[in-house]
Tab-separated table of C-alpha atoms and ligand atoms in Angstrom:
chain	number	residue	atom	x	y	z
A	268	MET	CA	-26.647	-23.950	2.260
A	269	ILE	CA	-26.826	-21.616	-0.750
A	270	ALA	CA	-24.595	-21.461	-3.787
A	271	GLU	CA	-24.290	-18.845	-6.503
A	272	THR	CA	-25.041	-20.428	-9.877
A	273	PRO	CA	-25.623	-18.986	-13.364
A	274	ARG	CA	-29.384	-19.461	-12.892
A	275	GLY	CA	-29.552	-17.945	-9.448
A	276	LEU	CA	-29.063	-18.685	-5.756
A	277	PHE	CA	-29.386	-22.443	-5.372
A	278	CYS	CA	-30.137	-24.455	-2.247
A	279	GLU	CA	-28.903	-27.938	-2.999
A	280	GLY	CA	-30.340	-29.525	0.135
A	281	GLY	CA	-33.814	-28.392	-0.885
A	282	GLY	CA	-33.389	-28.611	-4.644
A	283	PHE	CA	-34.772	-25.103	-5.141
A	284	TYR	CA	-33.632	-21.673	-6.229
A	285	ILE	CA	-34.403	-18.363	-4.559
A	286	ASP	CA	-35.412	-15.579	-6.990
A	287	PRO	CA	-33.738	-17.303	-9.984
A	288	TRP	CA	-33.131	-15.088	-13.001
A	289	GLN	CA	-33.321	-18.023	-15.398
A	290	PRO	CA	-35.977	-20.760	-15.623
A	291	VAL	CA	-35.610	-23.556	-13.058
A	292	ASP	CA	-37.767	-26.417	-11.766
A	293	ARG	CA	-38.553	-24.925	-8.410
A	294	ALA	CA	-38.397	-21.227	-7.557
A	295	LEU	CA	-38.957	-19.661	-4.148
A	296	ILE	CA	-39.814	-15.996	-4.651
A	297	THR	CA	-39.147	-13.204	-2.140
A	298	HIS	CA	-41.367	-10.713	-3.988
A	299	ALA	CA	-42.946	-9.907	-7.345
A	300	HIS	CA	-40.569	-7.225	-8.676
A	301	ALA	CA	-39.382	-8.287	-12.096
A	302	ASP	CA	-35.724	-8.797	-11.198
A	303	HIS	CA	-36.706	-11.182	-8.381
A	304	ALA	CA	-39.598	-12.952	-10.101
A	305	SER	CA	-38.599	-13.910	-13.605
A	306	ALA	CA	-40.828	-16.000	-15.830
A	307	GLY	CA	-40.396	-19.512	-17.157
A	308	SER	CA	-39.843	-21.661	-14.073
A	309	ARG	CA	-41.929	-24.797	-13.605
A	310	ALA	CA	-43.187	-24.104	-10.082
A	311	TYR	CA	-43.204	-21.059	-7.834
A	312	LEU	CA	-43.654	-20.680	-4.112
A	313	CYS	CA	-44.264	-17.305	-2.471
A	314	ALA	CA	-45.816	-15.815	0.678
A	315	THR	CA	-49.625	-15.801	0.607
A	316	PRO	CA	-50.144	-12.003	0.698
A	317	GLY	CA	-48.015	-11.700	-2.454
A	318	ALA	CA	-49.633	-14.482	-4.451
A	319	GLN	CA	-52.212	-12.296	-6.166
A	320	ILE	CA	-49.588	-9.853	-7.418
A	321	LEU	CA	-47.296	-12.655	-8.550
A	322	ARG	CA	-50.156	-14.212	-10.500
A	323	ARG	CA	-50.716	-10.913	-12.284
A	324	ARG	CA	-47.036	-10.741	-13.094
A	325	LEU	CA	-46.745	-14.380	-14.209
A	326	PRO	CA	-50.211	-15.302	-15.453
A	327	ASP	CA	-49.198	-18.664	-16.923
A	328	ALA	CA	-47.129	-19.847	-13.974
A	329	THR	CA	-47.885	-22.563	-11.431
A	330	ILE	CA	-47.836	-20.629	-8.169
A	331	ALA	CA	-48.298	-22.025	-4.676
A	332	SER	CA	-48.196	-19.889	-1.572
A	333	ILE	CA	-47.593	-20.301	2.110
A	334	ASP	CA	-48.491	-18.082	5.054
A	335	TYR	CA	-45.815	-16.076	6.836
A	336	GLY	CA	-44.134	-17.987	9.642
A	337	VAL	CA	-45.386	-21.453	8.673
A	338	PRO	CA	-42.490	-23.867	8.176
A	339	VAL	CA	-42.433	-26.460	5.395
A	340	THR	CA	-39.796	-29.074	4.748
A	341	ILE	CA	-38.377	-29.120	1.236
A	342	GLY	CA	-35.750	-31.810	0.701
A	343	ASN	CA	-33.809	-31.729	3.933
A	344	VAL	CA	-34.306	-28.016	4.559
A	345	ARG	CA	-36.880	-26.384	6.786
A	346	VAL	CA	-38.197	-23.333	4.944
A	347	SER	CA	-40.344	-20.446	6.139
A	348	PHE	CA	-41.315	-17.032	4.775
A	349	HIS	CA	-41.283	-13.904	6.971
A	350	PRO	CA	-42.337	-10.302	6.260
A	351	ALA	CA	-39.694	-8.095	4.624
A	352	GLY	CA	-41.655	-4.813	4.692
A	353	HIS	CA	-40.696	-4.025	1.081
A	354	ILE	CA	-43.980	-4.371	-0.881
A	355	LEU	CA	-47.191	-6.332	-0.391
A	356	GLY	CA	-46.320	-9.992	0.169
A	357	SER	CA	-42.566	-9.459	0.212
A	358	ALA	CA	-40.735	-12.074	2.236
A	359	GLN	CA	-37.448	-12.988	3.762
A	360	ILE	CA	-36.835	-16.676	3.257
A	361	ARG	CA	-35.493	-18.530	6.277
A	362	LEU	CA	-33.659	-21.816	5.729
A	363	GLU	CA	-32.711	-24.202	8.504
A	364	ARG	CA	-30.756	-27.426	8.299
A	365	GLY	CA	-28.763	-29.254	10.938
A	366	GLY	CA	-29.048	-26.367	13.363
A	367	GLU	CA	-27.733	-23.796	10.890
A	368	VAL	CA	-30.004	-20.902	9.894
A	369	TRP	CA	-29.743	-18.753	6.789
A	370	VAL	CA	-32.003	-15.831	5.952
A	371	VAL	CA	-32.284	-14.484	2.413
A	372	SER	CA	-33.923	-11.106	2.798
A	373	GLY	CA	-34.642	-10.208	-0.828
A	374	ASP	CA	-35.412	-6.487	-0.705
A	375	TYR	CA	-36.496	-4.975	2.591
A	376	LYS	CA	-37.135	-1.784	4.486
A	377	ARG	CA	-37.690	-0.740	8.087
A	378	ALA	CA	-39.774	2.415	7.514
A	379	PRO	CA	-43.531	2.175	8.175
A	380	ASP	CA	-45.670	1.149	5.199
A	381	ALA	CA	-49.431	0.582	5.506
A	382	THR	CA	-49.461	-1.536	2.341
A	383	CYS	CA	-47.495	-4.469	3.731
A	384	ALA	CA	-46.607	-6.326	6.917
A	385	PRO	CA	-43.623	-4.837	8.774
A	386	PHE	CA	-40.160	-6.386	8.506
A	387	GLU	CA	-39.664	-9.162	11.046
A	388	PRO	CA	-36.155	-9.330	12.534
A	389	LEU	CA	-34.856	-12.918	12.499
A	390	ARG	CA	-31.797	-14.371	14.205
A	391	CYS	CA	-29.558	-16.320	11.899
A	392	ASP	CA	-26.050	-17.587	11.268
A	393	VAL	CA	-25.865	-16.206	7.752
A	394	PHE	CA	-27.789	-13.181	6.540
A	395	VAL	CA	-28.094	-12.368	2.850
A	396	THR	CA	-28.783	-8.651	2.533
A	397	GLU	CA	-29.446	-6.251	-0.301
A	398	ALA	CA	-27.416	-3.045	-0.512
A	399	THR	CA	-29.507	-0.797	-2.777
A	400	PHE	CA	-28.917	2.294	-0.655
A	401	ALA	CA	-25.873	1.204	1.323
A	402	LEU	CA	-24.118	4.553	1.540
A	403	PRO	CA	-24.199	6.882	4.571
A	404	ILE	CA	-25.779	9.681	2.493
A	405	TYR	CA	-28.959	7.633	2.214
A	406	THR	CA	-31.190	8.315	5.198
A	407	TRP	CA	-34.955	8.604	4.993
A	408	ASP	CA	-37.353	11.085	6.568
A	409	PRO	CA	-40.546	9.617	8.028
A	410	PRO	CA	-43.131	9.001	5.270
A	411	SER	CA	-45.597	11.173	7.210
A	412	ILE	CA	-43.346	14.146	6.416
A	413	VAL	CA	-42.805	13.167	2.788
A	414	VAL	CA	-46.519	12.877	2.104
A	415	ARG	CA	-47.060	16.407	3.458
A	416	GLU	CA	-44.475	17.639	0.958
A	417	ILE	CA	-46.302	15.862	-1.848
A	418	VAL	CA	-49.668	17.334	-0.797
A	419	ASP	CA	-48.228	20.861	-0.512
A	420	TRP	CA	-46.697	20.561	-3.991
A	421	TRP	CA	-50.000	19.346	-5.415
A	422	HIS	CA	-52.094	22.058	-3.759
A	423	ALA	CA	-49.754	24.825	-4.906
A	424	ALA	CA	-49.935	23.583	-8.505
A	425	ARG	CA	-53.697	23.174	-8.276
A	426	GLN	CA	-54.111	26.832	-7.326
A	427	GLU	CA	-52.393	27.729	-10.582
A	428	GLY	CA	-54.549	25.344	-12.595
A	429	ARG	CA	-51.562	23.158	-13.403
A	430	SER	CA	-51.290	19.400	-13.201
A	431	CYS	CA	-48.807	17.399	-11.129
A	432	VAL	CA	-47.185	14.211	-12.331
A	433	LEU	CA	-45.536	12.060	-9.733
A	434	PHE	CA	-43.469	9.356	-11.366
A	435	CYS	CA	-43.113	6.203	-9.331
A	436	TYR	CA	-42.583	2.493	-9.801
A	437	VAL	CA	-45.743	0.685	-10.746
A	438	LEU	CA	-45.526	-2.034	-8.124
A	439	GLY	CA	-45.206	-1.067	-4.498
A	440	LYS	CA	-44.238	2.593	-4.627
A	441	ALA	CA	-47.376	3.774	-6.425
A	442	GLN	CA	-49.638	1.922	-4.013
A	443	ARG	CA	-47.684	3.123	-0.996
A	444	VAL	CA	-48.091	6.710	-2.205
A	445	LEU	CA	-51.827	6.096	-2.657
A	446	ALA	CA	-52.076	4.724	0.888
A	447	LEU	CA	-50.189	7.722	2.269
A	448	LEU	CA	-52.414	10.133	0.330
A	449	GLN	CA	-55.638	8.585	1.513
A	450	PRO	CA	-56.245	11.004	4.427
A	451	PHE	CA	-55.415	14.028	2.256
A	452	ALA	CA	-56.986	13.376	-1.135
A	453	ASP	CA	-60.293	15.234	-1.497
A	454	VAL	CA	-60.626	14.173	-5.150
A	455	PRO	CA	-59.556	10.959	-6.880
A	456	ILE	CA	-55.877	10.625	-7.776
A	457	ARG	CA	-55.515	10.165	-11.520
A	458	ILE	CA	-53.448	7.162	-12.534
A	459	HIS	CA	-51.753	6.077	-15.734
A	460	GLY	CA	-53.159	2.812	-17.112
A	461	ALA	CA	-49.936	0.954	-16.326
A	462	LEU	CA	-50.679	1.335	-12.610
A	463	ALA	CA	-54.298	0.232	-12.723
A	464	GLY	CA	-54.044	-3.553	-12.558
A	465	LEU	CA	-51.602	-3.701	-9.674
A	466	THR	CA	-53.502	-1.007	-7.788
A	467	ASP	CA	-56.641	-3.130	-8.149
A	468	ALA	CA	-54.696	-6.129	-6.883
A	469	TYR	CA	-53.728	-4.210	-3.745
A	470	ARG	CA	-57.349	-3.217	-3.127
A	471	GLU	CA	-58.482	-6.791	-3.697
A	472	SER	CA	-55.911	-7.803	-1.095
A	473	GLY	CA	-57.622	-5.517	1.404
A	474	ILE	CA	-55.171	-2.594	1.371
A	475	ALA	CA	-56.838	0.805	1.858
A	476	LEU	CA	-55.814	3.318	-0.801
A	477	ALA	CA	-56.908	6.801	-1.867
A	478	ALA	CA	-59.622	6.798	-4.520
A	479	THR	CA	-58.190	6.629	-8.026
A	480	GLU	CA	-59.399	7.313	-11.526
A	481	ARG	CA	-57.687	5.787	-14.511
A	482	ILE	CA	-56.756	8.277	-17.213
A	483	THR	CA	-58.551	7.342	-20.398
A	484	GLU	CA	-57.867	8.356	-23.974
A	485	ASP	CA	-60.408	11.190	-23.931
A	486	MET	CA	-59.090	12.825	-20.745
A	487	ARG	CA	-56.854	15.748	-21.549
A	488	GLY	CA	-56.325	19.459	-21.047
A	489	PRO	CA	-58.771	21.209	-18.694
A	490	THR	CA	-60.187	17.906	-17.407
A	491	LEU	CA	-56.799	17.219	-15.844
A	492	ALA	CA	-56.058	20.716	-14.536
A	493	GLY	CA	-55.369	20.578	-10.808
A	494	SER	CA	-54.961	16.820	-10.887
A	495	LEU	CA	-52.335	14.789	-9.139
A	496	VAL	CA	-51.319	12.070	-11.580
A	497	LEU	CA	-49.258	8.984	-10.793
A	498	ALA	CA	-47.392	7.546	-13.761
A	499	PRO	CA	-44.527	5.157	-14.490
A	500	LEU	CA	-41.172	6.668	-15.384
A	501	SER	CA	-41.496	5.147	-18.825
A	502	ALA	CA	-44.350	7.574	-19.608
A	503	ARG	CA	-41.943	10.453	-19.265
A	504	GLY	CA	-41.225	12.238	-22.511
A	505	THR	CA	-43.899	10.310	-24.425
A	506	VAL	CA	-46.918	11.711	-26.270
A	507	TRP	CA	-49.026	10.575	-23.341
A	508	MET	CA	-47.646	13.536	-21.374
A	509	ARG	CA	-49.102	16.037	-23.840
A	510	ARG	CA	-52.579	15.595	-22.387
A	511	LEU	CA	-51.461	17.186	-19.120
A	512	PRO	CA	-51.841	20.952	-18.734
A	513	ARG	CA	-48.551	22.612	-17.741
A	514	PRO	CA	-47.355	19.646	-15.720
A	515	SER	CA	-45.064	19.972	-12.745
A	516	THR	CA	-43.023	16.772	-12.583
A	517	ALA	CA	-41.624	14.879	-9.634
A	518	PHE	CA	-40.067	11.514	-8.888
A	519	ALA	CA	-40.598	9.514	-5.693
A	520	SER	CA	-37.457	7.530	-4.950
A	521	GLY	CA	-34.639	7.121	-2.493
A	522	LEU	CA	-32.428	8.411	-5.295
A	523	MET	CA	-33.952	11.851	-4.768
A	524	ARG	CA	-31.891	12.153	-1.601
A	525	VAL	CA	-29.079	13.323	-3.868
A	526	ARG	CA	-30.007	16.788	-5.029
A	527	GLY	CA	-27.745	16.643	-8.064
A	528	VAL	CA	-29.542	13.567	-9.354
A	529	ARG	CA	-32.895	15.335	-9.340
A	530	ARG	CA	-31.462	18.378	-11.120
A	531	GLN	CA	-29.583	16.317	-13.622
A	532	ARG	CA	-32.680	14.300	-14.466
A	533	GLY	CA	-34.750	17.435	-14.846
A	534	PHE	CA	-37.548	16.798	-12.371
A	535	ASP	CA	-39.192	19.852	-10.825
A	536	ARG	CA	-39.358	18.086	-7.500
A	537	GLY	CA	-37.939	14.996	-5.860
A	538	PHE	CA	-39.596	13.188	-2.980
A	539	VAL	CA	-37.353	10.948	-0.947
A	540	LEU	CA	-39.453	7.843	-0.532
A	541	SER	CA	-37.938	4.400	-0.825
A	542	ASP	CA	-39.067	0.834	-0.347
A	543	HIS	CA	-35.512	-0.143	0.583
A	544	ALA	CA	-33.748	0.209	3.916
A	545	ASP	CA	-31.649	3.323	4.333
A	546	TRP	CA	-28.061	3.146	5.603
A	547	PRO	CA	-28.946	3.160	9.312
A	548	GLY	CA	-31.731	0.675	8.577
A	549	LEU	CA	-29.356	-1.738	6.862
A	550	LEU	CA	-26.819	-1.591	9.678
A	551	ALA	CA	-29.446	-1.943	12.410
A	552	THR	CA	-31.004	-4.901	10.622
A	553	ILE	CA	-27.711	-6.700	10.136
A	554	ARG	CA	-26.922	-6.157	13.814
A	555	GLU	CA	-30.329	-7.490	14.887
A	556	THR	CA	-29.834	-10.737	12.995
A	557	GLY	CA	-26.781	-11.467	15.139
A	558	ALA	CA	-25.286	-13.122	12.059
A	559	PRO	CA	-21.497	-13.446	12.079
A	560	ARG	CA	-21.570	-13.998	8.295
A	561	VAL	CA	-23.244	-11.588	5.899
A	562	PHE	CA	-23.571	-12.015	2.150
A	563	VAL	CA	-24.290	-8.821	0.246
A	564	THR	CA	-26.238	-8.742	-3.015
A	565	HIS	CA	-27.341	-5.899	-5.275
A	566	GLY	CA	-26.743	-2.182	-4.971
A	567	TRP	CA	-23.738	-0.675	-3.218
A	568	SER	CA	-22.626	-4.163	-2.290
A	569	ASP	CA	-18.881	-3.592	-2.287
A	570	ALA	CA	-19.199	-0.536	-0.058
A	571	LEU	CA	-21.390	-2.377	2.433
A	572	ALA	CA	-19.231	-5.491	2.431
A	573	ARG	CA	-16.126	-3.409	3.098
A	574	TYR	CA	-17.821	-1.576	5.966
A	575	LEU	CA	-19.016	-4.829	7.548
A	576	ALA	CA	-15.589	-6.440	7.170
A	577	GLU	CA	-14.021	-3.509	8.997
A	578	ALA	CA	-16.624	-3.992	11.712
A	579	GLY	CA	-15.358	-7.555	12.136
A	580	LEU	CA	-17.976	-9.561	10.282
A	581	GLU	CA	-17.237	-12.291	7.808
A	582	THR	CA	-18.620	-10.927	4.601
A	583	GLN	CA	-18.791	-11.631	0.905
A	584	VAL	CA	-20.411	-10.057	-2.131
A	585	MET	CA	-22.808	-12.296	-4.034
A	586	ARG	CA	-23.048	-11.506	-7.726
A	587	THR	CA	-26.701	-11.659	-8.740
A	588	ALA	CA	-28.867	-10.347	-11.558
A	589	PHE	CA	-30.945	-8.312	-9.094
A	590	GLU	CA	-31.017	-4.617	-9.792
A	591	GLY	CA	-31.086	-1.884	-7.225
A	592	GLU	CA	-33.125	1.260	-7.552
A	593	ALA	CA	-30.077	2.985	-9.002
A	594	GLY	CA	-29.793	0.558	-11.909
A	595	GLU	CA	-33.465	0.791	-12.693
A	596	PHE	CA	-33.421	4.563	-12.747
A	597	GLY	CA	-30.915	4.665	-15.556
A	598	ALA	CA	-32.684	1.981	-17.523
A	599	ALA	CA	-36.146	3.462	-17.161
A	600	ALA	CA	-35.035	6.968	-17.970
A	601	ALA	CA	-33.189	5.826	-21.047
A	602	ALA	CA	-35.864	3.736	-22.650
A	603	SER	CA	-39.526	3.004	-22.572
A	604	ALA	CA	-39.157	-0.045	-20.390
A	605	ASP	CA	-41.913	-2.570	-20.152
A	606	GLU	CA	-44.061	-0.764	-17.654
A	607	THR	CA	-45.016	-3.757	-15.647
A	608	GLY	CA	-41.391	-4.779	-15.513
A	609	GLU	CA	-40.198	-1.899	-13.427
A	610	ARG	CA	-38.573	-2.448	-10.132
A	611	SER	CA	-38.724	-0.510	-7.002
B	881	LIG	ZN1	-37.902	-5.163	-4.954
B	882	LIG	ZN1	-34.172	-6.075	-5.489
């Protein structure tokens, strides 16, 4: 049903690509992260809750959307979008033809997230899964615990008149943190300008977030003492940081599960919060699909494919241009990446 091509995953029966990384005529998009939603295609189709974000990401594109769970026929394939629980509007794409069902999951997670619809388990014959955190060391604590850690860190710094900078990806992670902070934030959370547009888009989509205040050019020093600031990784080490009084720095990512990574990257704190499934989440999800065949895309794909093969599944690694959180971390830390182009 789906073939790997130089432009992306192609469904010949429907004449469309899923998350193509090069321009095509017809692109079905699982979600608006830059590695899954690249510019230049003639027509895009995404799930309705994600349309607003995708339009911000691809302002010149022709974008149509469809509600979760509503099937459409494209070519000779029955297509429907189902919640993936990754970011607002993220979707698994279900394809059915001649009684065979494939599900392309894009990126997904099983942990609770108030900013998007929860992952919907689907039965299928072939499941295409990501593998961003497909190693047994990656297990997540409940977000309710992680947010307490963030609040405690902030309050301790505030007592000393310091500022806190929590680096996080601009789409999805930042808004999830803002949703988690909502019950705890007694003052507005300060945000870097790169987060403002997408945060507005979440609010416009009806997602409840903590109050925010965009950091403007004139805000510096004492004005920001005691503040919790959310910023993209690309702001790290730039002159922008100089406005913050004695900042304590932290990164919110699944990568922070590995203590050495946090130390090596020089963050004061690491908060283990990911928009991807952890190892038990990946295995449970694959089991729930009932799929005898599993294709593995980005991340620790070889490790996951090997594990599944040993468990008796037919499995294969699909080479894609999608990047896991691990790949992004290196890229963002190394250079001042296009802020709106970051991935989660
Ligand atoms: Zn993603
Ligand atoms: Zn991805």
